[in-house]
Amino acid sequence: MSDPPLFVARRFKAILERNGIDVVGGAFAGRVPAGSLRVHTVYSAPLSTLLKVVNKDSDNFFAEMLLKGLGREVEGQGTTAAGLEVVRANLRALGLPDGSHRLTDGSGLSYSNRLTPAGVSRLLRAMCRREDWPAFRASLAVAGRDGTLRTRMRGTDAAWNFRGKTGTLRVASCLSGYETTANGHQVVVVMLMNGSPVDVYHARRAQDRIAVALAKRDL
């Protein structure tokens, strides 16, 4: 979508015509004439709601748009490059060294992205100490309940316990998040599995077994 105003104008015109309203001329983008009357304002859902779509359902489009939105809000440019600068600055502020990650997009689909387990672990631990921790925690998929984890770990000690984010490519299968152990301690779990290609079925089975084992232990 290279021209959002024009896209909205065309959609609005189509909706009017579909409802029997004649529209003279075509849709185009321009300046609002002086004295125009605002008839409606559409507000975005709160970030806490958008994050659930990104983290629970692993929606790549939402992730890319949120990254561009960060760039627009902080750097004044709604681009991937600007958004990545914001992300890198915030990761440094959270204590992650530059060498712990290499980011090239918002969704993680690029094979050029690189993460270390230690870096992801440090990030997850840092998130627990932030004031927006409850919103972040609520955005994560819950094992055996919803999102990309809804069919995993059902009927085990990890079900409705493990909260996390999946990541799947032809060459990688990952699962990271939080879990409460048998003695009530919250632990951070990071599993990044690579291959060429990776055996996703067996990788996920191993991840689930590890998560279940941790849920059963006193740690």
JSON list of N, CA and C in Angstrom, two decimals, residues 10 13 23-24 32-33 44 70 76 89 91 112 121 143 155 162 169 178 184 189 191 198 203 213 218:
[
{"chain": "A", "resi": 10, "resn": "ARG", "atom": "N", "xyz": [-10.55, 5.36, -2.39]},
{"chain": "A", "resi": 10, "resn": "ARG", "atom": "CA", "xyz": [-11.13, 4.39, -3.32]},
{"chain": "A", "resi": 10, "resn": "ARG", "atom": "C", "xyz": [-12.08, 3.43, -2.61]},
{"chain": "A", "resi": 13, "resn": "LYS", "atom": "N", "xyz": [-15.30, 5.35, -1.79]},
{"chain": "A", "resi": 13, "resn": "LYS", "atom": "CA", "xyz": [-16.10, 5.52, -3.00]},
{"chain": "A", "resi": 13, "resn": "LYS", "atom": "C", "xyz": [-16.83, 4.23, -3.35]},
{"chain": "A", "resi": 23, "resn": "VAL", "atom": "N", "xyz": [-21.50, 8.78, -6.99]},
{"chain": "A", "resi": 23, "resn": "VAL", "atom": "CA", "xyz": [-20.32, 9.59, -6.72]},
{"chain": "A", "resi": 23, "resn": "VAL", "atom": "C", "xyz": [-19.83, 10.17, -8.04]},
{"chain": "A", "resi": 24, "resn": "VAL", "atom": "N", "xyz": [-19.72, 11.49, -8.11]},
{"chain": "A", "resi": 24, "resn": "VAL", "atom": "CA", "xyz": [-19.27, 12.17, -9.32]},
{"chain": "A", "resi": 24, "resn": "VAL", "atom": "C", "xyz": [-17.75, 12.20, -9.34]},
{"chain": "A", "resi": 32, "resn": "VAL", "atom": "N", "xyz": [-7.51, 18.79, 2.06]},
{"chain": "A", "resi": 32, "resn": "VAL", "atom": "CA", "xyz": [-8.89, 18.99, 2.48]},
{"chain": "A", "resi": 32, "resn": "VAL", "atom": "C", "xyz": [-9.26, 20.46, 2.31]},
{"chain": "A", "resi": 33, "resn": "PRO", "atom": "N", "xyz": [-10.34, 20.76, 1.57]},
{"chain": "A", "resi": 33, "resn": "PRO", "atom": "CA", "xyz": [-10.74, 22.16, 1.37]},
{"chain": "A", "resi": 33, "resn": "PRO", "atom": "C", "xyz": [-11.08, 22.84, 2.69]},
{"chain": "A", "resi": 44, "resn": "SER", "atom": "N", "xyz": [-7.36, 3.67, 15.73]},
{"chain": "A", "resi": 44, "resn": "SER", "atom": "CA", "xyz": [-6.73, 2.36, 15.80]},
{"chain": "A", "resi": 44, "resn": "SER", "atom": "C", "xyz": [-7.06, 1.70, 17.13]},
{"chain": "A", "resi": 70, "resn": "LEU", "atom": "N", "xyz": [6.35, 2.42, 14.37]},
{"chain": "A", "resi": 70, "resn": "LEU", "atom": "CA", "xyz": [7.37, 2.90, 15.31]},
{"chain": "A", "resi": 70, "resn": "LEU", "atom": "C", "xyz": [8.28, 3.91, 14.63]},
{"chain": "A", "resi": 76, "resn": "GLY", "atom": "N", "xyz": [9.93, 9.83, 12.48]},
{"chain": "A", "resi": 76, "resn": "GLY", "atom": "CA", "xyz": [9.28, 10.67, 11.47]},
{"chain": "A", "resi": 76, "resn": "GLY", "atom": "C", "xyz": [9.21, 10.04, 10.10]},
{"chain": "A", "resi": 89, "resn": "ALA", "atom": "N", "xyz": [17.60, 0.75, 19.38]},
{"chain": "A", "resi": 89, "resn": "ALA", "atom": "CA", "xyz": [17.84, 1.67, 20.50]},
{"chain": "A", "resi": 89, "resn": "ALA", "atom": "C", "xyz": [17.18, 1.17, 21.77]},
{"chain": "A", "resi": 91, "resn": "LEU", "atom": "N", "xyz": [16.38, -2.01, 22.45]},
{"chain": "A", "resi": 91, "resn": "LEU", "atom": "CA", "xyz": [17.06, -3.22, 22.91]},
{"chain": "A", "resi": 91, "resn": "LEU", "atom": "C", "xyz": [18.33, -2.88, 23.67]},
{"chain": "A", "resi": 112, "resn": "SER", "atom": "N", "xyz": [17.98, -13.33, 6.98]},
{"chain": "A", "resi": 112, "resn": "SER", "atom": "CA", "xyz": [19.13, -12.53, 7.44]},
{"chain": "A", "resi": 112, "resn": "SER", "atom": "C", "xyz": [19.04, -12.18, 8.92]},
{"chain": "A", "resi": 121, "resn": "SER", "atom": "N", "xyz": [16.76, -14.40, 26.03]},
{"chain": "A", "resi": 121, "resn": "SER", "atom": "CA", "xyz": [16.54, -14.60, 27.46]},
{"chain": "A", "resi": 121, "resn": "SER", "atom": "C", "xyz": [16.66, -13.29, 28.23]},
{"chain": "A", "resi": 143, "resn": "ALA", "atom": "N", "xyz": [-0.19, -22.11, 25.95]},
{"chain": "A", "resi": 143, "resn": "ALA", "atom": "CA", "xyz": [-0.15, -23.51, 25.53]},
{"chain": "A", "resi": 143, "resn": "ALA", "atom": "C", "xyz": [-1.48, -24.21, 25.79]},
{"chain": "A", "resi": 155, "resn": "GLY", "atom": "N", "xyz": [-3.31, -31.26, 27.93]},
{"chain": "A", "resi": 155, "resn": "GLY", "atom": "CA", "xyz": [-3.35, -32.36, 28.88]},
{"chain": "A", "resi": 155, "resn": "GLY", "atom": "C", "xyz": [-2.07, -32.58, 29.64]},
{"chain": "A", "resi": 162, "resn": "PHE", "atom": "N", "xyz": [2.47, -22.51, 30.14]},
{"chain": "A", "resi": 162, "resn": "PHE", "atom": "CA", "xyz": [3.49, -21.89, 29.28]},
{"chain": "A", "resi": 162, "resn": "PHE", "atom": "C", "xyz": [2.87, -20.80, 28.42]},
{"chain": "A", "resi": 169, "resn": "LEU", "atom": "N", "xyz": [10.37, -21.11, 10.34]},
{"chain": "A", "resi": 169, "resn": "LEU", "atom": "CA", "xyz": [10.81, -20.95, 8.96]},
{"chain": "A", "resi": 169, "resn": "LEU", "atom": "C", "xyz": [11.23, -22.32, 8.44]},
{"chain": "A", "resi": 178, "resn": "TYR", "atom": "N", "xyz": [7.56, -17.89, 28.95]},
{"chain": "A", "resi": 178, "resn": "TYR", "atom": "CA", "xyz": [7.60, -18.00, 30.42]},
{"chain": "A", "resi": 178, "resn": "TYR", "atom": "C", "xyz": [6.80, -19.20, 30.88]},
{"chain": "A", "resi": 184, "resn": "GLY", "atom": "N", "xyz": [6.22, -23.10, 41.93]},
{"chain": "A", "resi": 184, "resn": "GLY", "atom": "CA", "xyz": [5.71, -21.75, 41.82]},
{"chain": "A", "resi": 184, "resn": "GLY", "atom": "C", "xyz": [6.67, -20.69, 41.33]},
{"chain": "A", "resi": 189, "resn": "VAL", "atom": "N", "xyz": [12.13, -19.48, 29.26]},
{"chain": "A", "resi": 189, "resn": "VAL", "atom": "CA", "xyz": [12.50, -20.61, 28.41]},
{"chain": "A", "resi": 189, "resn": "VAL", "atom": "C", "xyz": [12.77, -20.11, 26.99]},
{"chain": "A", "resi": 191, "resn": "MET", "atom": "N", "xyz": [14.19, -21.60, 23.24]},
{"chain": "A", "resi": 191, "resn": "MET", "atom": "CA", "xyz": [14.62, -22.72, 22.41]},
{"chain": "A", "resi": 191, "resn": "MET", "atom": "C", "xyz": [14.67, -22.27, 20.95]},
{"chain": "A", "resi": 198, "resn": "VAL", "atom": "N", "xyz": [15.01, -27.52, 8.74]},
{"chain": "A", "resi": 198, "resn": "VAL", "atom": "CA", "xyz": [14.76, -28.06, 10.07]},
{"chain": "A", "resi": 198, "resn": "VAL", "atom": "C", "xyz": [13.57, -29.02, 10.01]},
{"chain": "A", "resi": 203, "resn": "ALA", "atom": "N", "xyz": [11.11, -31.01, 15.95]},
{"chain": "A", "resi": 203, "resn": "ALA", "atom": "CA", "xyz": [11.58, -29.87, 16.74]},
{"chain": "A", "resi": 203, "resn": "ALA", "atom": "C", "xyz": [10.49, -29.43, 17.73]},
{"chain": "A", "resi": 213, "resn": "ALA", "atom": "N", "xyz": [8.57, -30.91, 30.93]},
{"chain": "A", "resi": 213, "resn": "ALA", "atom": "CA", "xyz": [9.52, -31.34, 31.96]},
{"chain": "A", "resi": 213, "resn": "ALA", "atom": "C", "xyz": [9.81, -30.22, 32.95]},
{"chain": "A", "resi": 218, "resn": "ASP", "atom": "N", "xyz": [10.79, -28.79, 40.43]},
{"chain": "A", "resi": 218, "resn": "ASP", "atom": "CA", "xyz": [11.00, -27.75, 41.42]},
{"chain": "A", "resi": 218, "resn": "ASP", "atom": "C", "xyz": [12.31, -27.04, 41.06]}
]
